[in-house]
């Protein structure tokens, strides 16, 4: 039991759960309850269960591809042999029950949001639907889950209705996240090609993927600024600076100079994306607290400068795991590798005897 609980914690990958927690807090803040810690905690339990279920389903469906793209990645228990299919199934079922049970403590639309998110997430990864292998459908469906479920859960934690501004803000977060989710396919392109997974990158190539991503980043940022409560000049300036950084990084990514450089740029873009959400969240919190204009501007400027600095450092140095992630160069697309055999239980021979 303890091992399976630890597995669930591992499946809630830190960068992803932090981002989804920010979306949840944004929904709560947009509803005017940014400092309501009790409702935030309840909403986060729903989101945690949803995320673990989604990751478990995806790992079960893509284990062969992950063995090619992410050999030795500790974040993939099926690849490293630290967990088995039965463990993942149990983790997914437990997480789904946890998410639905926690949603019962919120307003009734939160139950609908959680149930719909779990159903769409299962259809994204699992057959017969397997939306993740259906080209442009994948980057449209996955953000609908990863943005809408936490955002709506946070909002429905404190009220039952949605307003026009709430929907426009959700649209901005959603469109912007599409631009980010397209970039994860750069890491997985070799395995996707080998197993016939027709992602946007496989179908349209590097240049058009970056162009479409840039369009989504721009449209999402404009929608976000236009729909947020009490927009102010510092918020506009912060978003403009972060968007400019994202477009410059996408331009560099479109040229293609090897997988390690791609990792550096995509990791930097992830920081910029989190910065946009964080700036939005701080704006909502500071507006509710009625800070002075000078304090507000100082916080927004410092936060934006800090995120840009981290993005520059990441673009130059890259994530720590980059040097060991690839056993081969992704640029050699014509070269094919045989996926490693699935792990076997260490006591399998003893049981057969």
Coordinates of N, CA and C in Angstrom, one line a residue, residues 46-254:
X46 N -8.6 17.5 -5.8 CA -9.3 17.1 -7.0 C -8.3 17.1 -8.2
X47 N -7.5 18.2 -8.3 CA -6.5 18.3 -9.4 C -5.4 17.3 -9.3
X48 N -5.0 17.0 -8.1 CA -3.9 16.0 -7.8 C -4.4 14.6 -8.3
X49 N -5.6 14.2 -8.0 CA -6.1 12.9 -8.4 C -6.3 12.9 -9.9
X50 N -6.8 14.0 -10.5 CA -6.9 14.1 -12.0 C -5.6 13.9 -12.7
X51 N -4.5 14.6 -12.2 CA -3.2 14.5 -12.8 C -2.6 13.1 -12.7
X52 N -2.7 12.5 -11.5 CA -2.1 11.2 -11.4 C -2.8 10.2 -12.3
X53 N -4.1 10.3 -12.4 CA -4.9 9.4 -13.3 C -4.4 9.7 -14.8
X54 N -4.3 10.9 -15.2 CA -3.9 11.2 -16.6 C -2.5 10.7 -16.9
X55 N -1.6 10.9 -16.0 CA -0.2 10.5 -16.2 C -0.1 9.0 -16.2
X56 N -0.8 8.3 -15.3 CA -0.8 6.8 -15.3 C -1.4 6.3 -16.6
X57 N -2.4 6.8 -17.1 CA -3.0 6.3 -18.4 C -2.0 6.6 -19.5
X58 N -1.4 7.7 -19.5 CA -0.5 8.0 -20.6 C 0.7 7.1 -20.6
X59 N 1.3 6.8 -19.4 CA 2.4 6.0 -19.2 C 2.1 4.5 -19.7
X60 N 0.9 4.1 -19.3 CA 0.5 2.8 -19.8 C 0.3 2.7 -21.3
X61 N -0.2 3.7 -21.9 CA -0.4 3.7 -23.3 C 0.9 3.8 -24.1
X62 N 1.8 4.6 -23.6 CA 3.0 5.0 -24.4 C 4.3 4.3 -23.9
X63 N 4.2 3.2 -23.2 CA 5.4 2.6 -22.6 C 6.5 2.3 -23.6
X64 N 6.1 1.7 -24.8 CA 7.0 1.4 -25.8 C 7.7 2.6 -26.4
X65 N 7.0 3.7 -26.6 CA 7.5 4.9 -27.1 C 8.5 5.5 -26.1
X66 N 8.1 5.5 -24.8 CA 8.9 6.0 -23.7 C 10.2 5.3 -23.6
X67 N 10.2 4.0 -23.9 CA 11.5 3.2 -23.8 C 12.5 3.7 -24.9
X68 N 12.0 4.3 -25.9 CA 12.9 4.8 -27.0 C 13.3 6.2 -26.6
X69 N 12.3 7.1 -26.3 CA 12.5 8.5 -26.1 C 13.2 8.8 -24.7
X70 N 12.8 8.0 -23.7 CA 13.2 8.4 -22.3 C 13.8 7.2 -21.6
X71 N 14.8 6.5 -22.1 CA 15.4 5.4 -21.4 C 16.1 5.8 -20.1
X72 N 15.7 5.1 -19.0 CA 16.3 5.4 -17.7 C 15.7 6.6 -17.0
X73 N 14.7 7.2 -17.6 CA 14.0 8.4 -16.9 C 13.3 7.9 -15.7
X74 N 13.7 8.5 -14.5 CA 13.1 8.0 -13.3 C 11.7 8.4 -13.2
X75 N 11.2 9.4 -14.0 CA 9.9 9.8 -14.0 C 8.9 8.8 -14.7
X76 N 9.5 7.8 -15.3 CA 8.7 6.8 -16.1 C 8.9 5.4 -15.4
X77 N 8.1 5.1 -14.4 CA 8.3 3.9 -13.6 C 8.2 2.6 -14.5
X78 N 7.4 2.6 -15.5 CA 7.3 1.4 -16.3 C 8.5 1.2 -17.2
X79 N 9.2 2.3 -17.5 CA 10.4 2.2 -18.3 C 11.6 1.7 -17.5
X80 N 11.7 2.2 -16.2 CA 12.8 1.8 -15.4 C 12.6 0.5 -14.7
X81 N 11.3 0.0 -14.7 CA 11.0 -1.3 -14.0 C 10.7 -1.1 -12.5
X82 N 10.6 0.1 -12.1 CA 10.2 0.3 -10.6 C 8.8 0.1 -10.3
X83 N 8.0 0.0 -11.4 CA 6.5 -0.3 -11.2 C 6.1 -1.2 -12.4
X84 N 5.0 -1.9 -12.2 CA 4.4 -2.7 -13.2 C 3.0 -2.3 -13.6
X85 N 2.5 -2.9 -14.7 CA 1.3 -2.4 -15.2 C 0.1 -2.5 -14.2
X86 N 0.1 -3.5 -13.4 CA -0.9 -3.6 -12.4 C -0.8 -2.5 -11.4
X87 N 0.4 -2.1 -11.0 CA 0.6 -1.0 -10.1 C 0.0 0.3 -10.7
X88 N 0.3 0.5 -12.0 CA -0.2 1.7 -12.6 C -1.7 1.8 -12.8
X89 N -2.3 0.6 -13.0 CA -3.8 0.5 -13.1 C -4.4 0.9 -11.8
X90 N -3.8 0.3 -10.7 CA -4.4 0.6 -9.4 C -4.2 2.0 -9.0
X91 N -3.0 2.6 -9.4 CA -2.8 4.0 -9.1 C -3.8 4.9 -9.9
X92 N -4.1 4.6 -11.1 CA -5.0 5.3 -11.9 C -6.4 5.3 -11.3
X93 N -6.9 4.1 -11.0 CA -8.2 3.9 -10.4 C -8.3 4.6 -9.1
X94 N -7.3 4.5 -8.2 CA -7.4 5.2 -6.9 C -7.4 6.7 -7.1
X95 N -6.6 7.2 -8.0 CA -6.6 8.6 -8.3 C -7.9 9.2 -8.8
X96 N -8.5 8.4 -9.7 CA -9.8 8.8 -10.2 C -10.9 8.9 -9.1
X97 N -10.9 7.9 -8.2 CA -11.8 7.9 -7.1 C -11.6 9.1 -6.2
X98 N -10.3 9.3 -5.9 CA -9.9 10.4 -5.0 C -10.4 11.8 -5.6
X99 N -10.2 11.9 -6.9 CA -10.6 13.2 -7.6 C -12.1 13.4 -7.5
X100 N -12.8 12.4 -7.8 CA -14.3 12.5 -7.8 C -14.8 12.7 -6.4
X101 N -14.2 12.0 -5.4 CA -14.7 12.1 -4.0 C -14.4 13.5 -3.5
X102 N -13.2 14.1 -3.8 CA -12.9 15.4 -3.4 C -13.8 16.5 -4.0
X103 N -14.2 16.2 -5.3 CA -15.0 17.2 -6.0 C -16.4 17.3 -5.3
X104 N -16.8 16.2 -4.6 CA -18.1 16.2 -3.9 C -18.2 17.3 -2.8
X105 N -17.0 17.7 -2.3 CA -17.0 18.7 -1.2 C -17.1 20.1 -1.8
X106 N -17.1 20.3 -3.1 CA -17.2 21.6 -3.7 C -18.6 21.8 -4.3
X107 N -18.8 22.9 -5.0 CA -20.1 23.1 -5.7 C -20.3 22.1 -6.8
X108 N -21.5 21.8 -7.2 CA -21.8 20.6 -8.1 C -21.1 20.8 -9.5
X109 N -20.9 22.0 -10.0 CA -20.2 22.0 -11.3 C -18.8 21.4 -11.3
X110 N -18.2 21.5 -10.1 CA -16.8 20.9 -9.9 C -16.9 19.4 -10.2
X111 N -17.9 18.7 -9.8 CA -18.1 17.3 -10.0 C -18.1 17.0 -11.5
X112 N -18.9 17.8 -12.3 CA -19.0 17.7 -13.7 C -17.6 17.9 -14.4
X113 N -16.9 19.0 -13.9 CA -15.6 19.3 -14.5 C -14.6 18.1 -14.2
X114 N -14.6 17.6 -13.0 CA -13.7 16.5 -12.7 C -14.0 15.2 -13.5
X115 N -15.3 14.9 -13.6 CA -15.7 13.7 -14.3 C -15.4 13.8 -15.8
X116 N -15.7 15.0 -16.4 CA -15.4 15.2 -17.8 C -13.9 15.2 -18.1
X117 N -13.1 15.8 -17.2 CA -11.7 15.8 -17.3 C -11.1 14.4 -17.3
X118 N -11.6 13.5 -16.4 CA -11.1 12.1 -16.3 C -11.5 11.4 -17.6
X119 N -12.7 11.6 -18.1 CA -13.1 10.9 -19.3 C -12.3 11.3 -20.5
X120 N -12.1 12.6 -20.7 CA -11.3 13.1 -21.8 C -9.9 12.7 -21.7
X121 N -9.3 12.7 -20.5 CA -7.9 12.2 -20.3 C -7.8 10.8 -20.7
X122 N -8.7 9.9 -20.3 CA -8.7 8.5 -20.7 C -8.8 8.3 -22.2
X123 N -9.7 9.1 -22.8 CA -9.8 9.0 -24.3 C -8.5 9.5 -25.0
X124 N -7.8 10.5 -24.4 CA -6.6 11.0 -25.0 C -5.5 9.9 -25.1
X125 N -5.4 9.1 -24.1 CA -4.3 8.1 -24.1 C -4.7 6.7 -24.5
X126 N -5.9 6.3 -24.1 CA -6.2 4.9 -24.3 C -7.0 4.6 -25.5
X127 N -6.9 3.3 -26.0 CA -7.7 2.9 -27.1 C -9.1 2.5 -26.6
X128 N -10.1 2.6 -27.5 CA -10.0 2.8 -29.0 C -9.9 4.2 -29.4
X129 N -10.2 5.2 -28.6 CA -10.1 6.6 -29.0 C -8.7 7.1 -29.3
X130 N -7.8 7.0 -28.3 CA -6.4 7.3 -28.4 C -6.2 8.6 -29.2
X131 N -6.7 9.7 -28.7 CA -6.7 11.0 -29.4 C -5.2 11.5 -29.5
X132 N -4.3 11.0 -28.7 CA -3.0 11.5 -28.7 C -2.3 11.2 -30.0
X133 N -2.8 10.2 -30.7 CA -2.2 9.8 -32.0 C -2.9 10.4 -33.2
X134 N -3.8 11.3 -33.0 CA -4.6 11.8 -34.1 C -4.2 13.2 -34.5
X135 N -2.9 13.4 -34.7 CA -2.4 14.7 -35.3 C -2.7 15.9 -34.5
X136 N -3.4 16.9 -35.1 CA -3.7 18.2 -34.5 C -4.7 18.1 -33.4
X137 N -5.4 17.0 -33.3 CA -6.4 16.8 -32.3 C -5.7 16.8 -30.9
X138 N -4.5 16.2 -30.8 CA -3.9 16.0 -29.5 C -3.5 17.3 -28.8
X139 N -2.9 18.3 -29.5 CA -2.6 19.6 -28.8 C -3.8 20.4 -28.5
X140 N -5.0 20.1 -29.1 CA -6.2 20.8 -28.8 C -6.9 20.2 -27.6
X141 N -6.8 18.8 -27.4 CA -7.5 18.2 -26.4 C -6.8 18.2 -25.0
X142 N -5.5 17.9 -25.0 CA -4.7 17.9 -23.8 C -4.8 19.2 -23.0
X143 N -4.6 20.4 -23.6 CA -4.7 21.6 -22.9 C -6.1 21.8 -22.3
X144 N -7.1 21.3 -23.0 CA -8.5 21.4 -22.5 C -8.6 20.8 -21.1
X145 N -7.9 19.7 -20.9 CA -7.9 19.0 -19.6 C -7.0 19.7 -18.6
X146 N -5.8 20.0 -19.1 CA -4.8 20.5 -18.1 C -5.0 21.9 -17.7
X147 N -5.7 22.7 -18.5 CA -6.1 24.0 -18.1 C -7.5 24.1 -17.5
X148 N -8.4 23.6 -18.2 CA -9.8 23.8 -17.8 C -10.2 23.1 -16.5
X149 N -9.7 21.9 -16.3 CA -10.0 21.1 -15.1 C -9.5 21.9 -13.8
X150 N -8.3 22.2 -13.7 CA -7.8 23.0 -12.5 C -8.5 24.4 -12.4
X151 N -8.5 25.1 -13.5 CA -9.1 26.5 -13.5 C -10.6 26.4 -13.0
X152 N -11.3 25.6 -13.7 CA -12.8 25.5 -13.3 C -13.0 24.9 -11.9
X153 N -12.1 24.0 -11.5 CA -12.2 23.4 -10.2 C -12.0 24.5 -9.1
X154 N -11.0 25.3 -9.4 CA -10.7 26.5 -8.5 C -11.9 27.4 -8.4
X155 N -12.5 27.7 -9.6 CA -13.6 28.6 -9.6 C -14.9 28.1 -9.0
X156 N -15.1 26.8 -9.3 CA -16.3 26.1 -8.7 C -16.2 25.8 -7.3
X157 N -15.0 26.0 -6.7 CA -14.9 25.7 -5.3 C -15.6 26.8 -4.5
X158 N -15.8 28.0 -5.1 CA -16.4 29.0 -4.3 C -17.7 29.5 -4.9
X159 N -18.0 29.2 -6.2 CA -19.3 29.6 -6.8 C -19.7 28.7 -7.9
X160 N -21.0 28.8 -8.3 CA -21.6 27.8 -9.3 C -21.7 28.3 -10.7
X161 N -21.4 29.5 -10.9 CA -21.7 30.1 -12.2 C -20.4 30.7 -12.8
X162 N -20.4 30.8 -14.2 CA -19.3 31.4 -14.9 C -19.8 32.7 -15.6
X163 N -18.9 33.7 -15.6 CA -19.2 34.9 -16.3 C -18.4 35.0 -17.6
X164 N -18.7 36.0 -18.4 CA -18.0 36.2 -19.7 C -16.5 36.4 -19.5
X165 N -16.1 37.2 -18.5 CA -14.7 37.4 -18.3 C -14.0 36.1 -17.9
X166 N -14.7 35.3 -17.1 CA -14.1 34.0 -16.7 C -13.8 33.1 -17.9
X167 N -14.7 33.1 -18.8 CA -14.6 32.2 -20.0 C -13.5 32.7 -20.9
X168 N -13.4 34.1 -21.0 CA -12.4 34.6 -21.9 C -11.0 34.4 -21.3
X169 N -10.9 34.5 -20.0 CA -9.6 34.2 -19.3 C -9.2 32.8 -19.5
X170 N -10.2 31.9 -19.4 CA -9.9 30.5 -19.6 C -9.5 30.2 -21.1
X171 N -10.1 30.9 -22.0 CA -9.7 30.8 -23.4 C -8.3 31.2 -23.6
X172 N -7.9 32.3 -23.0 CA -6.5 32.8 -23.1 C -5.5 31.8 -22.5
X173 N -5.8 31.3 -21.3 CA -4.9 30.3 -20.8 C -4.8 29.0 -21.7
X174 N -6.0 28.6 -22.2 CA -6.1 27.4 -23.0 C -5.3 27.6 -24.3
X175 N -5.5 28.7 -25.0 CA -4.8 28.9 -26.3 C -3.2 29.0 -26.1
X176 N -2.9 29.7 -25.0 CA -1.4 29.8 -24.7 C -0.8 28.5 -24.4
X177 N -1.6 27.6 -23.7 CA -1.0 26.3 -23.3 C -0.9 25.4 -24.5
X178 N -1.8 25.6 -25.5 CA -1.6 24.9 -26.8 C -0.2 25.1 -27.4
X179 N 0.2 26.4 -27.4 CA 1.5 26.8 -27.9 C 2.6 26.1 -27.1
X180 N 2.4 25.8 -25.9 CA 3.4 25.2 -25.1 C 3.4 23.7 -25.3
X181 N 2.2 23.1 -25.3 CA 2.2 21.6 -25.4 C 2.7 21.1 -26.7
X182 N 2.6 21.9 -27.8 CA 3.2 21.5 -29.0 C 4.7 21.2 -28.9
X183 N 5.4 21.9 -28.0 CA 6.8 21.8 -28.0 C 7.3 20.5 -27.3
X184 N 6.4 19.9 -26.5 CA 6.9 18.6 -25.9 C 7.2 17.5 -26.9
X185 N 6.6 17.7 -28.1 CA 6.8 16.6 -29.1 C 8.3 16.6 -29.7
X186 N 9.0 17.7 -29.5 CA 10.4 17.7 -29.9 C 11.2 16.7 -29.2
X187 N 10.9 16.5 -27.9 CA 11.6 15.5 -27.1 C 11.3 14.1 -27.6
X188 N 10.0 13.9 -28.0 CA 9.5 12.6 -28.3 C 9.5 12.2 -29.7
X189 N 10.1 13.1 -30.6 CA 9.8 12.9 -32.0 C 10.3 11.6 -32.6
X190 N 11.5 11.1 -32.1 CA 12.0 9.8 -32.6 C 11.1 8.6 -32.4
X191 N 10.7 8.5 -31.1 CA 9.8 7.4 -30.8 C 8.4 7.5 -31.5
X192 N 7.9 8.8 -31.6 CA 6.6 9.0 -32.3 C 6.7 8.6 -33.7
X193 N 7.8 8.9 -34.4 CA 8.0 8.4 -35.8 C 8.1 6.9 -35.9
X194 N 8.8 6.3 -35.0 CA 9.0 4.8 -35.0 C 7.7 4.1 -34.9
X195 N 6.8 4.6 -34.0 CA 5.6 3.9 -33.7 C 4.3 4.5 -34.4
X196 N 4.6 5.4 -35.4 CA 3.5 5.9 -36.2 C 2.6 6.9 -35.4
X197 N 3.1 7.5 -34.4 CA 2.2 8.5 -33.7 C 2.3 9.8 -34.5
X198 N 1.3 10.2 -35.1 CA 1.3 11.4 -36.0 C 1.0 12.7 -35.3
X199 N 2.0 13.1 -34.6 CA 1.9 14.4 -33.8 C 2.0 15.6 -34.8
X200 N 1.7 16.8 -34.3 CA 1.8 17.9 -35.2 C 3.2 18.1 -35.7
X201 N 4.2 17.9 -34.9 CA 5.6 18.0 -35.3 C 5.9 17.0 -36.4
X202 N 5.5 15.7 -36.2 CA 5.8 14.7 -37.2 C 5.1 15.0 -38.6
X203 N 3.9 15.5 -38.5 CA 3.2 15.8 -39.7 C 3.6 17.1 -40.5
X204 N 4.0 18.1 -39.7 CA 4.2 19.4 -40.3 C 5.7 19.9 -40.2
X205 N 6.5 19.3 -39.4 CA 7.9 19.7 -39.3 C 8.1 20.8 -38.3
X206 N 9.4 21.1 -38.1 CA 9.9 22.0 -37.0 C 9.4 23.4 -37.3
X207 N 9.6 23.9 -38.5 CA 9.3 25.3 -38.8 C 7.8 25.7 -38.5
X208 N 6.9 24.9 -39.1 CA 5.5 25.2 -38.9 C 5.0 24.9 -37.5
X209 N 5.6 24.0 -36.8 CA 5.3 23.8 -35.4 C 5.6 25.0 -34.6
X210 N 6.8 25.6 -34.8 CA 7.2 26.8 -34.1 C 6.3 28.0 -34.5
X211 N 5.9 28.1 -35.8 CA 5.1 29.2 -36.2 C 3.7 29.1 -35.6
X212 N 3.1 27.9 -35.6 CA 1.8 27.8 -34.9 C 1.9 28.0 -33.4
X213 N 3.0 27.5 -32.8 CA 3.2 27.8 -31.4 C 3.3 29.3 -31.1
X214 N 4.0 30.0 -31.9 CA 4.1 31.4 -31.7 C 2.8 32.1 -31.9
X215 N 1.9 31.7 -32.8 CA 0.6 32.3 -33.0 C -0.2 32.0 -31.7
X216 N -0.1 30.8 -31.1 CA -0.9 30.5 -29.9 C -0.4 31.3 -28.7
X217 N 0.9 31.4 -28.6 CA 1.4 32.2 -27.5 C 0.9 33.7 -27.6
X218 N 0.9 34.2 -28.8 CA 0.5 35.6 -29.0 C -1.0 35.8 -28.7
X219 N -1.8 34.9 -29.3 CA -3.2 35.0 -29.1 C -3.6 34.8 -27.7
X220 N -3.0 33.8 -27.0 CA -3.3 33.5 -25.7 C -3.0 34.7 -24.7
X221 N -1.8 35.3 -25.0 CA -1.4 36.4 -24.1 C -2.4 37.6 -24.3
X222 N -2.7 37.9 -25.5 CA -3.7 39.0 -25.8 C -5.0 38.8 -25.1
X223 N -5.5 37.5 -25.3 CA -6.8 37.2 -24.6 C -6.7 37.3 -23.1
X224 N -5.6 36.9 -22.6 CA -5.4 36.9 -21.1 C -5.5 38.4 -20.6
X225 N -4.7 39.2 -21.3 CA -4.6 40.6 -20.8 C -6.0 41.3 -21.0
X226 N -6.7 41.0 -22.1 CA -8.0 41.6 -22.4 C -9.1 41.2 -21.4
X227 N -9.0 40.0 -20.8 CA -10.1 39.5 -20.1 C -9.9 39.5 -18.6
X228 N -8.7 39.7 -18.1 CA -8.4 39.6 -16.7 C -9.1 40.8 -15.9
X229 N -9.4 40.5 -14.7 CA -10.0 41.6 -13.8 C -9.1 42.7 -13.6
X230 N -9.5 43.9 -13.7 CA -8.7 45.1 -13.3 C -7.4 45.2 -14.0
X231 N -7.3 45.1 -15.3 CA -6.0 45.1 -16.0 C -5.3 46.5 -15.8
X232 N -4.0 46.4 -15.7 CA -3.2 47.6 -15.4 C -2.0 47.6 -16.3
X233 N -1.4 48.8 -16.4 CA -0.2 49.0 -17.2 C 0.9 48.0 -16.9
X234 N 1.3 47.8 -15.6 CA 2.4 46.9 -15.3 C 2.1 45.4 -15.8
X235 N 0.8 45.0 -15.7 CA 0.5 43.7 -16.2 C 0.7 43.6 -17.7
X236 N 0.3 44.6 -18.5 CA 0.5 44.7 -19.9 C 2.0 44.6 -20.3
X237 N 2.8 45.4 -19.6 CA 4.2 45.5 -19.8 C 4.9 44.1 -19.5
X238 N 4.5 43.5 -18.4 CA 5.0 42.2 -18.0 C 4.7 41.2 -19.0
X239 N 3.5 41.1 -19.5 CA 3.1 40.1 -20.5 C 3.8 40.4 -21.8
X240 N 3.9 41.6 -22.2 CA 4.6 42.0 -23.4 C 6.1 41.5 -23.4
X241 N 6.7 41.7 -22.3 CA 8.1 41.3 -22.2 C 8.3 39.8 -22.2
X242 N 7.4 39.1 -21.5 CA 7.5 37.6 -21.5 C 7.1 37.1 -22.9
X243 N 6.1 37.7 -23.5 CA 5.8 37.2 -24.9 C 6.9 37.4 -25.9
X244 N 7.6 38.6 -25.8 CA 8.7 38.8 -26.7 C 9.8 37.8 -26.4
X245 N 10.1 37.5 -25.2 CA 11.1 36.4 -24.9 C 10.7 35.1 -25.5
X246 N 9.4 34.7 -25.4 CA 8.9 33.5 -25.9 C 9.1 33.4 -27.5
X247 N 8.8 34.5 -28.1 CA 8.9 34.6 -29.6 C 10.3 34.5 -30.0
X248 N 11.2 35.1 -29.3 CA 12.7 35.0 -29.6 C 13.2 33.5 -29.5
X249 N 12.7 32.9 -28.4 CA 13.1 31.5 -28.1 C 12.5 30.6 -29.2
X250 N 11.3 30.8 -29.6 CA 10.7 30.0 -30.7 C 11.4 30.2 -32.0
X251 N 11.8 31.4 -32.3 CA 12.6 31.6 -33.5 C 13.9 30.9 -33.5
X252 N 14.6 30.8 -32.3 CA 15.8 30.1 -32.2 C 15.5 28.6 -32.4
X253 N 14.4 28.1 -31.8 CA 14.1 26.7 -31.9 C 13.8 26.3 -33.3
X254 N 13.2 27.1 -34.1 CA 12.8 26.8 -35.5 C 14.0 26.4 -36.4

